[in-house]
XYZ file of C-alpha atoms in Angstrom:
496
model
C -3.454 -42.340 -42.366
C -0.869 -41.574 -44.865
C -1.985 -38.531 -46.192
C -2.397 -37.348 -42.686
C 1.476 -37.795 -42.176
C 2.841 -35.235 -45.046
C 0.814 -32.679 -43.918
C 2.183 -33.192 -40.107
C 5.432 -32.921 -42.053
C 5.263 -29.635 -43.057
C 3.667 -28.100 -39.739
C 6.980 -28.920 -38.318
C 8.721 -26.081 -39.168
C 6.085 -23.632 -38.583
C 5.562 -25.021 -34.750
C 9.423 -24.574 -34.576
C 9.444 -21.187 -35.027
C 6.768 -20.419 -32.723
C 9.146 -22.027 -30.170
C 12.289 -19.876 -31.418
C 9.661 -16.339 -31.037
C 8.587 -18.221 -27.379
C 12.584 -18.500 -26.027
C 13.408 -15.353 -27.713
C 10.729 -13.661 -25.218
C 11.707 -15.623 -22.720
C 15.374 -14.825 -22.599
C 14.190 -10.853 -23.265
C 11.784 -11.164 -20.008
C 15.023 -12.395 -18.218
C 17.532 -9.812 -19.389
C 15.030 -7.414 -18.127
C 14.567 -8.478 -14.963
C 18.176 -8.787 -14.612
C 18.891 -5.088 -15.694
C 16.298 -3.887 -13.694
C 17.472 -5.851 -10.834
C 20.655 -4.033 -11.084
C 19.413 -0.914 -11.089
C 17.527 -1.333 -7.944
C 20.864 -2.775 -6.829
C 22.690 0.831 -7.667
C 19.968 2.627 -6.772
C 19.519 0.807 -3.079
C 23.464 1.313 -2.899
C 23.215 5.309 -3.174
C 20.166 5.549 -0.728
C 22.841 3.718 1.800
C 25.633 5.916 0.929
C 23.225 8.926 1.329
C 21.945 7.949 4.899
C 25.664 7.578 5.605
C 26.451 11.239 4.789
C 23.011 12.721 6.136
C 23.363 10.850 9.645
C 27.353 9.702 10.322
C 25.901 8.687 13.358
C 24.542 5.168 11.903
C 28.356 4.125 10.001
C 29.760 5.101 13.576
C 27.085 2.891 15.316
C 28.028 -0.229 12.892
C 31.698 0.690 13.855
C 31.402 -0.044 16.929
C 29.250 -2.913 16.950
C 32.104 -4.871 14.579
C 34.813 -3.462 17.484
C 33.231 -4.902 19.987
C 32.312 -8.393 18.185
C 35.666 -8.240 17.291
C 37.195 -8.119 20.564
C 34.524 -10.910 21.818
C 35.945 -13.165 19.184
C 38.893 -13.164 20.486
C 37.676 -15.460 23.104
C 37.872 -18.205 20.775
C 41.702 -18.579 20.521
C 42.118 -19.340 24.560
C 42.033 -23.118 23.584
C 45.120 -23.898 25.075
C 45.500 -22.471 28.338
C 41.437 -21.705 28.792
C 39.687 -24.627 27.038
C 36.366 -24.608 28.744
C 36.263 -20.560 27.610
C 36.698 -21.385 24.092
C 33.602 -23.180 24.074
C 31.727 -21.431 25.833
C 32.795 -18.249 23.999
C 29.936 -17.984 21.404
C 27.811 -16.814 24.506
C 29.757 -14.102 24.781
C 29.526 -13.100 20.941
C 25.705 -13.438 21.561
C 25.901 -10.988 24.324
C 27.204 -8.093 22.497
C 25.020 -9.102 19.522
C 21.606 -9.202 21.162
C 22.831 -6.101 23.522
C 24.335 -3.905 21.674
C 21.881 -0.977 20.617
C 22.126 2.100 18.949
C 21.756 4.999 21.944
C 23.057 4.208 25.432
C 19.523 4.071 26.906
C 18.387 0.924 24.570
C 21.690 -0.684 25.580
C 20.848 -0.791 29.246
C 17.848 -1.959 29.175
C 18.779 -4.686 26.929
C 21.864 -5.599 29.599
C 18.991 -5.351 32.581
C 16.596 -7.674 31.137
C 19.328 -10.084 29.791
C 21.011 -9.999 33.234
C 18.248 -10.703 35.095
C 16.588 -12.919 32.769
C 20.157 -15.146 32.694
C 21.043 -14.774 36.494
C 17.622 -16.296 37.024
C 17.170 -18.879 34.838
C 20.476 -19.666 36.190
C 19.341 -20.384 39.415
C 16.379 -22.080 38.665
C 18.073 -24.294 36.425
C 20.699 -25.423 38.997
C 17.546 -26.049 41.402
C 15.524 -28.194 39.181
C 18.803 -29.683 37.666
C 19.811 -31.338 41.396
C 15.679 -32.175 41.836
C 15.556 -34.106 38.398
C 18.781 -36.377 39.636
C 17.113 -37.097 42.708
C 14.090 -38.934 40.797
C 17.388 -41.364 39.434
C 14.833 -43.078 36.460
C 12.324 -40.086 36.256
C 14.988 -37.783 35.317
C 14.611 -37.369 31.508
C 10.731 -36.979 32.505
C 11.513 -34.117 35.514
C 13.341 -32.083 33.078
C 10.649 -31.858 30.134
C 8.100 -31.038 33.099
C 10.100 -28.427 34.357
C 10.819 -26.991 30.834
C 6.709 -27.091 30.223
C 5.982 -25.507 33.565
C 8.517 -22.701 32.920
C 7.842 -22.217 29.821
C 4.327 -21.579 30.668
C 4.794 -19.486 33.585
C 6.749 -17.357 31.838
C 4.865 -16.612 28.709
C 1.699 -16.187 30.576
C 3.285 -13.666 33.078
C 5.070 -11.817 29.977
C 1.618 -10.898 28.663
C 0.591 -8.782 31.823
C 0.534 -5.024 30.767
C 2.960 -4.100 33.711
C 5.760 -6.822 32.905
C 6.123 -5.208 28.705
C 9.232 -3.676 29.382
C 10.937 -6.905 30.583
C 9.636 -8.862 27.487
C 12.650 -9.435 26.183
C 14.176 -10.526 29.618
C 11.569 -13.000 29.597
C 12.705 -14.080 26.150
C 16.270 -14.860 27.839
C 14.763 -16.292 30.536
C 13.066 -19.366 28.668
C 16.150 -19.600 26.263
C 18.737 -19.960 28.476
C 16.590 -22.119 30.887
C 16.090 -24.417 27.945
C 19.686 -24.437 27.097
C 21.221 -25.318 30.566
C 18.729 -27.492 31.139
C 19.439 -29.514 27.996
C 22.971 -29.138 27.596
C 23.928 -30.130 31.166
C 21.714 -32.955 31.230
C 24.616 -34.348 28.450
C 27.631 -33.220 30.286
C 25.892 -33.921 34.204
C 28.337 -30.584 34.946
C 25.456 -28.112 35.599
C 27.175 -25.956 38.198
C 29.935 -25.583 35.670
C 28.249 -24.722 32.884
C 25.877 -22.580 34.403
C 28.628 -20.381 36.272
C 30.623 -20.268 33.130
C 27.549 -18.888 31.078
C 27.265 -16.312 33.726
C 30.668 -15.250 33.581
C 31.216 -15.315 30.235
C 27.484 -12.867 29.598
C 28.691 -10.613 32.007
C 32.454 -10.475 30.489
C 29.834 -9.624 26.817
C 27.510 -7.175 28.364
C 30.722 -5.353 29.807
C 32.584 -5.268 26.470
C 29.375 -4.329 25.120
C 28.567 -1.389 27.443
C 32.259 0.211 27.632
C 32.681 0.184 24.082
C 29.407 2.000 23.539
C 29.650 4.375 26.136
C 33.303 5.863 25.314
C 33.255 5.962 22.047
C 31.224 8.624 20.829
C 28.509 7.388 22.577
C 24.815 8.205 20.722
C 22.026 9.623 23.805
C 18.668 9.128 23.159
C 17.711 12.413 25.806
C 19.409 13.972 23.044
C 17.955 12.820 20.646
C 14.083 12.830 22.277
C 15.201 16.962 22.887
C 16.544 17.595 19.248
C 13.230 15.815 17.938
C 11.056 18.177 20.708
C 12.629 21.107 19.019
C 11.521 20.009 15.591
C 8.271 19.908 16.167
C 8.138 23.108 16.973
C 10.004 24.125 14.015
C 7.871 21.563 11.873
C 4.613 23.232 13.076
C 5.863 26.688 12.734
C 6.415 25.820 8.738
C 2.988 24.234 8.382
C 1.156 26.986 9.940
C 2.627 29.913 7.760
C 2.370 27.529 4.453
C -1.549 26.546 5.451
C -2.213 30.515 5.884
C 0.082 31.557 2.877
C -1.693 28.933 0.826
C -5.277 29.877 2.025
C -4.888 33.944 0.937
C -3.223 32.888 -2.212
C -6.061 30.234 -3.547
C -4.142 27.496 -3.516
C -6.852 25.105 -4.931
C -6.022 21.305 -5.609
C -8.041 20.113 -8.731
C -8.230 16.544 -6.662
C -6.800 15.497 -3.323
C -3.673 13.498 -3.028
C -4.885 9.502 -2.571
C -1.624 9.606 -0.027
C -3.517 12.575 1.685
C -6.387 10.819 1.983
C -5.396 7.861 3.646
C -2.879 10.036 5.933
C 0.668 8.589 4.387
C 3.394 9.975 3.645
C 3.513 12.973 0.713
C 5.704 14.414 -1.612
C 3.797 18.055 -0.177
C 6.201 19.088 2.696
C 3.385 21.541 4.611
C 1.212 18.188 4.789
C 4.246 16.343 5.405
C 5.903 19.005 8.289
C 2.812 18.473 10.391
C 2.335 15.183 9.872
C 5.216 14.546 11.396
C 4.390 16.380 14.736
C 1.250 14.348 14.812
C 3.504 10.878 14.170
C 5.888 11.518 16.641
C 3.866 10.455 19.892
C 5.021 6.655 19.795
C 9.068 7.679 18.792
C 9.017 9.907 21.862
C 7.457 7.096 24.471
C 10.201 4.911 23.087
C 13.037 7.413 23.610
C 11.341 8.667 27.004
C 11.726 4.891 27.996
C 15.385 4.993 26.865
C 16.188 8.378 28.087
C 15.266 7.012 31.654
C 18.252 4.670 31.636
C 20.928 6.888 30.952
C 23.142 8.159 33.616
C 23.522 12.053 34.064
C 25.578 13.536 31.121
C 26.257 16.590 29.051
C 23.962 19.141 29.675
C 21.620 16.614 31.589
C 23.900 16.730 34.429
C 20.864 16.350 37.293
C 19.859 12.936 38.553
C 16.003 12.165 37.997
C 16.412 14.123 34.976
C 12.307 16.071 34.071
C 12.235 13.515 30.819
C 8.696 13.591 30.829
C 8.034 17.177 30.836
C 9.968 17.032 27.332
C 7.251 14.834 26.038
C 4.529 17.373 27.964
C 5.994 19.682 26.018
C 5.554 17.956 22.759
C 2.057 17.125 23.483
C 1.036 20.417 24.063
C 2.650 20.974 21.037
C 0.852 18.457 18.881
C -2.537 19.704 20.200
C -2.074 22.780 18.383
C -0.898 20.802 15.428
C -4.468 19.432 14.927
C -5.263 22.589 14.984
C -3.157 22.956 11.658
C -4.171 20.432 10.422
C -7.860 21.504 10.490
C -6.782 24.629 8.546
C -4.943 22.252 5.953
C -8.103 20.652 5.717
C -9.493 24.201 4.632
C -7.312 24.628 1.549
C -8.509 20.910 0.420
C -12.437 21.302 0.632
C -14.481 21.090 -1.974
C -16.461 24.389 -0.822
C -14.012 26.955 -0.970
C -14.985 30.868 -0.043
C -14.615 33.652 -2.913
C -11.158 35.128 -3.549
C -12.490 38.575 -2.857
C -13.737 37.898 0.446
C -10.599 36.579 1.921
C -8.651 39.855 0.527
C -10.508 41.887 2.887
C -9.300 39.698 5.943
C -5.893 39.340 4.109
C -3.453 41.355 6.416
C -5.380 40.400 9.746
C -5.157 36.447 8.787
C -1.302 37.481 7.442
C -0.645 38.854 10.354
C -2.223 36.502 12.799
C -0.029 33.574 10.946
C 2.993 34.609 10.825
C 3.372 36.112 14.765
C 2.082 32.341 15.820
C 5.111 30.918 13.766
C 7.538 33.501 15.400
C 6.304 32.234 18.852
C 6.816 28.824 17.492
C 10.091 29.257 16.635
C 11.137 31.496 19.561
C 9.938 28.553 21.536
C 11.689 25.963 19.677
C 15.261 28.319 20.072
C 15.282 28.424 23.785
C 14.469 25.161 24.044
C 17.829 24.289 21.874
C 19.737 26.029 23.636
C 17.807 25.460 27.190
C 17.244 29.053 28.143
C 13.851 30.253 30.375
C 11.554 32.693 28.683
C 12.309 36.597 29.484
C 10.373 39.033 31.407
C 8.678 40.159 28.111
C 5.119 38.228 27.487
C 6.228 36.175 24.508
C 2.818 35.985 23.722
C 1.495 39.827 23.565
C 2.078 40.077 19.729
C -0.308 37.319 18.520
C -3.144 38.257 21.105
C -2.903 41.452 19.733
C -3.293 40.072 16.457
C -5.992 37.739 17.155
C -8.109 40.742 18.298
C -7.277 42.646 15.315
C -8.603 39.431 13.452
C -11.554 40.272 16.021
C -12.422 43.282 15.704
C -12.414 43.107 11.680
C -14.687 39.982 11.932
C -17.190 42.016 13.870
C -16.993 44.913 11.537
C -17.571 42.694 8.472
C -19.334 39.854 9.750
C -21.496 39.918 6.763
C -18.919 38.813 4.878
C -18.854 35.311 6.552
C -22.304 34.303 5.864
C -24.756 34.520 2.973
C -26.989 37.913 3.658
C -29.087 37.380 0.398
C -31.475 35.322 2.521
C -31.989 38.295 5.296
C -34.785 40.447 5.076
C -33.428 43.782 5.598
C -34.969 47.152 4.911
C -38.513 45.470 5.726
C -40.190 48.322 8.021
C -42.867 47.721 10.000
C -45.798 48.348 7.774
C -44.575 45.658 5.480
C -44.553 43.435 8.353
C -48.266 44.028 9.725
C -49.491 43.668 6.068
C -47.620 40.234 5.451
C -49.418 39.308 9.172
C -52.907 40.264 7.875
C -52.719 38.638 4.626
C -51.019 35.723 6.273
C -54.357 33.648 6.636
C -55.227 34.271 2.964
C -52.028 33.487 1.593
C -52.835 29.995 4.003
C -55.982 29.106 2.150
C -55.158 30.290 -1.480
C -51.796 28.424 -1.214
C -53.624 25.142 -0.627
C -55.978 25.474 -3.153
C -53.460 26.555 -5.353
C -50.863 24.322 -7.506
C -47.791 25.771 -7.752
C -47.419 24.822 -11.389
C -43.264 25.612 -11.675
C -42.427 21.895 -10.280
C -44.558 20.912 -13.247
C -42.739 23.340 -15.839
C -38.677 22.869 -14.839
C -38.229 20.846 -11.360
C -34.853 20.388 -12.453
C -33.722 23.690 -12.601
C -35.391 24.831 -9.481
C -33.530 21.372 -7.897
C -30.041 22.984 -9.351
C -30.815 26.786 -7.668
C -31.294 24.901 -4.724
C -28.410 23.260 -4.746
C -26.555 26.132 -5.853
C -28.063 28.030 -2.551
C -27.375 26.103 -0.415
C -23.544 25.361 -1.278
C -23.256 29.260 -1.814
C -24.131 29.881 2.046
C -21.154 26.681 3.220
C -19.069 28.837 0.673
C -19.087 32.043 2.445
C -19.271 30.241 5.703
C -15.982 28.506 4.684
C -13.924 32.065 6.073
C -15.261 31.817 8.902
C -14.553 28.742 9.790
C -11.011 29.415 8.452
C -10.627 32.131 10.724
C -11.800 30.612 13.912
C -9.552 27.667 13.641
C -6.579 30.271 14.047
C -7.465 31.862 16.690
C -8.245 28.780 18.323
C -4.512 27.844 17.605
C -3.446 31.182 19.620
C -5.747 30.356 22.234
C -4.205 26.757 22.203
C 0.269 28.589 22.689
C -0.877 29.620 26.121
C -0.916 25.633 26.906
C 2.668 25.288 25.229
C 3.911 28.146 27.020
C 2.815 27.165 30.416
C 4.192 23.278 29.629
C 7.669 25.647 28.533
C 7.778 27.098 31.769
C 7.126 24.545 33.720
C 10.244 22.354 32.226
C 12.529 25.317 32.205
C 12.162 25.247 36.361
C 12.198 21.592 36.809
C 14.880 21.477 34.256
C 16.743 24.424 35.549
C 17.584 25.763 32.314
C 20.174 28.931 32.374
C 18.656 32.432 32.235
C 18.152 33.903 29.109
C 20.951 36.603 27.821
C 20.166 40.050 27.937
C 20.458 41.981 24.792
């Protein structure tokens, strides 16, 4: 035992110093995270600063949300003259908090559903409030029923598909239900409290609206039409860069993994029609807002054709699967010879670029709301498309792999294969064919090599028949065009 206790001596030091390396790392690891939390800091600060300057929209929005929270806190200074409004004011503050959205549309519907939702759990709160002090001693008891059964009601009904846009009136509903409930039960002034609520929710939601509607007020039919009118500008991009790409030989040496799993890329002609494709659900949301804005700027018509914007769109988006098939094209692994696609170069050029002028002609009158003149907007790329036509018909062979045809056979040959045929039949099954014993390998690799060489050349083709599907597909968006430029009653275009 005493020898043992010099050596434990001198491992003192050295266990020290392990400790001195172990807080050394330690306070490293921490400076790290520290600096590197600060730069995430900086850089989350410029990305603010940035969506400030792209969109001045959003700093204008938070503007006027602190105005009008401002002005609702103002409430809370009428102790002296207006005590029972100074307690009450916080409803109020709620009001414009829970209200307040950022276009005009969002802003009504959230005063609807919070209207209705308070005005009737208002009502039914007063109603079960007197029926709960009739029961004198099963009072206490009445009131946690009525909550459950409300409650219940309420969120079962919610869940029908009909009653999803007054979710969040619902929502009110049970809150404030809850609240009165509860809160007069304490005071035994229900009638007071409830008509005070109202007053002061309706004093929020008018604060709420006025400031938001004059001051620079933010539409979403504005903002559903600017976002129609980049999709067609979108598509128009992705369909020259997808037939730009395919004559040039753009070849990836792997696929994107964001590609693959369809999120969002640092390549803009996957990322252009991608968002077309995305922008289905952002349009039902700002077709639902659009709805509930009164007539205004250049929407001056009551029942204004909303939904023919997002007809529009669609049709739109059809043809941008149709891009997206050609997209698909460039990233195959079976890609068709350089060569070949030179001979269709100008037809395919051609064919490309007249369905992006269309697309962008579109996408113009529809900014500026003008009908379509006399001229057929579409004559150019039908003629093009039967250019394409016609040169697919003259060099059809081209498209497919015409090693495996049997041409310049005459008839002779023919009847002297028949004759022998039966010959060949019996010799061939008597017979081993002895090259799967010599190299099986190699004929399994010309196989292969066959058969991907046939996809290969049938890879133009397919190329090619995709585009011309896409012109067949701008007769749809034209017709949807026309349609909403009557309904619509857009101004006649200016003559040149």
């Amino acid at each position: 035992m005493e020898s043992f206790k010099p050596n434990s001596k001198e491992k003192l030091p050295l266990l020290g110093s392990f400790r001195e390396v172990e807080d050394g790392e330690r306070s490293i690891s921490l400076r790290e995270k520290i600096r590197n939390s600060w730069d995430e800091l900086q850089e989350f600060s410029c990305q603010v600063l940035k969506m400030g300057r792209k969109d001045p929209r959003k700093v204008i929005f938070g503007v006027k949300m602190g105005l009008a929270l401002a002005l609702m806190s103002l409430l809370i200074f009428l102790n002296k003259s207006y005590g029972d409004i100074a307690q009450y004011a916080i409803w109020a503050i709620l009001t414009v908090i829970v209200m307040f959205e950022y276009t005009i549309g969002a802003t009504f519907i959230k005063g609807f559903n919070r209207s209705l939702g308070t005005l009737f759990a208002g009502i039914l709160a007063y109603l079960f409030a007197k029926l709960s002090m009739l029961t004198g001693h099963w009072e206490d008891s009445m009131i946690v029923i009525s909550i459950f059964v409300v409650g219940f009601f309420a969120s079962y009904l919610k869940l029908y598909p009909t009653m999803k846009p007054y979710e969040y009136g619902f929502r009110v509903f049970i809150l404030t239900y809850c609240i009165l409930m509860v809160a007069g039960n304490k005071t035994r002034e229900y009638g007071e409290a409830i008509l005070t609520r109202l007053v002061l929710i309706a004093v929020g939601a008018c604060v709420c609206l006025f400031v938001n509607v004059c001051i620079y007020p933010i539409w979403a039919g504005e903002a559903l039409h600017s976002l129609v009118v980049k999709n067609f500008k979108d598509l128009a991009i992705s369909l020259e860069g997808c037939v730009d790409g395919y004559l040039k030989c753009v070849e990836y040496e792997r696929v994107p993994s964001m590609i693959l799993i369809y999120q969002a890329s640092d390549d803009p002609l996957y990322n252009a029609y991608r968002s077309v494709v995305e922008s289905n659900s952002q349009e039902d949301t700002l077709l639902g807002f659009a709805t509930w804005e009164p007539p205004h700027g250049c929407y001056r018509t009551c029942n204004y054709p909303w939904k023919n914007y997002v007809k529009v769109s669609g049709t739109v988006r059809h043809c941008a699967f149709m891009v997206m098939a050609l997209h698909g094209c460039i990233l195959s692994e079976i890609q068709s010879p350089a060569e070949r696609r030179q001979v269709f170069r100008a037809e395919l050029q051609k064919l490309g670029s007249e369905g992006a002028k269309v697309l962008r002609q579109l996408g113009t009158k529809l900014e500026k709301m003008e009908k379509l003149g006399t001229k057929d907007i579409l004559k150019d790329v039908h003629d093009a498309a039967e250019q394409l036509q016609k040169k697919i018909d003259q060099k059809s062979f081209l498209l497919v792999n015409t090693e495996s045809w049997n041409l310049g056979k005459n008839k002779l040959e023919l009847v002297t294969r028949n004759e022998n045929e039966d010959n060949e039949n019996l010799q061939s099954e008597a017979v081993l064919d002895l090259r799967f014993l010599i190299e099986p390998s190699r004929l399994f690799k010309e196989y292969e090599c066959k058969r991907y060489e046939s996809a290969s050349a049938l890879s133009l083709a397919t190329f090619a028949s995709l585009l011309i599907e896409f012109v067949a597909r701008l007769q749809n968006v034209v017709d949807s065009y026309l349609e909403l430029s009557e309904i619509a009653k857009f101004k006649d275009p200016i003559p040149k």
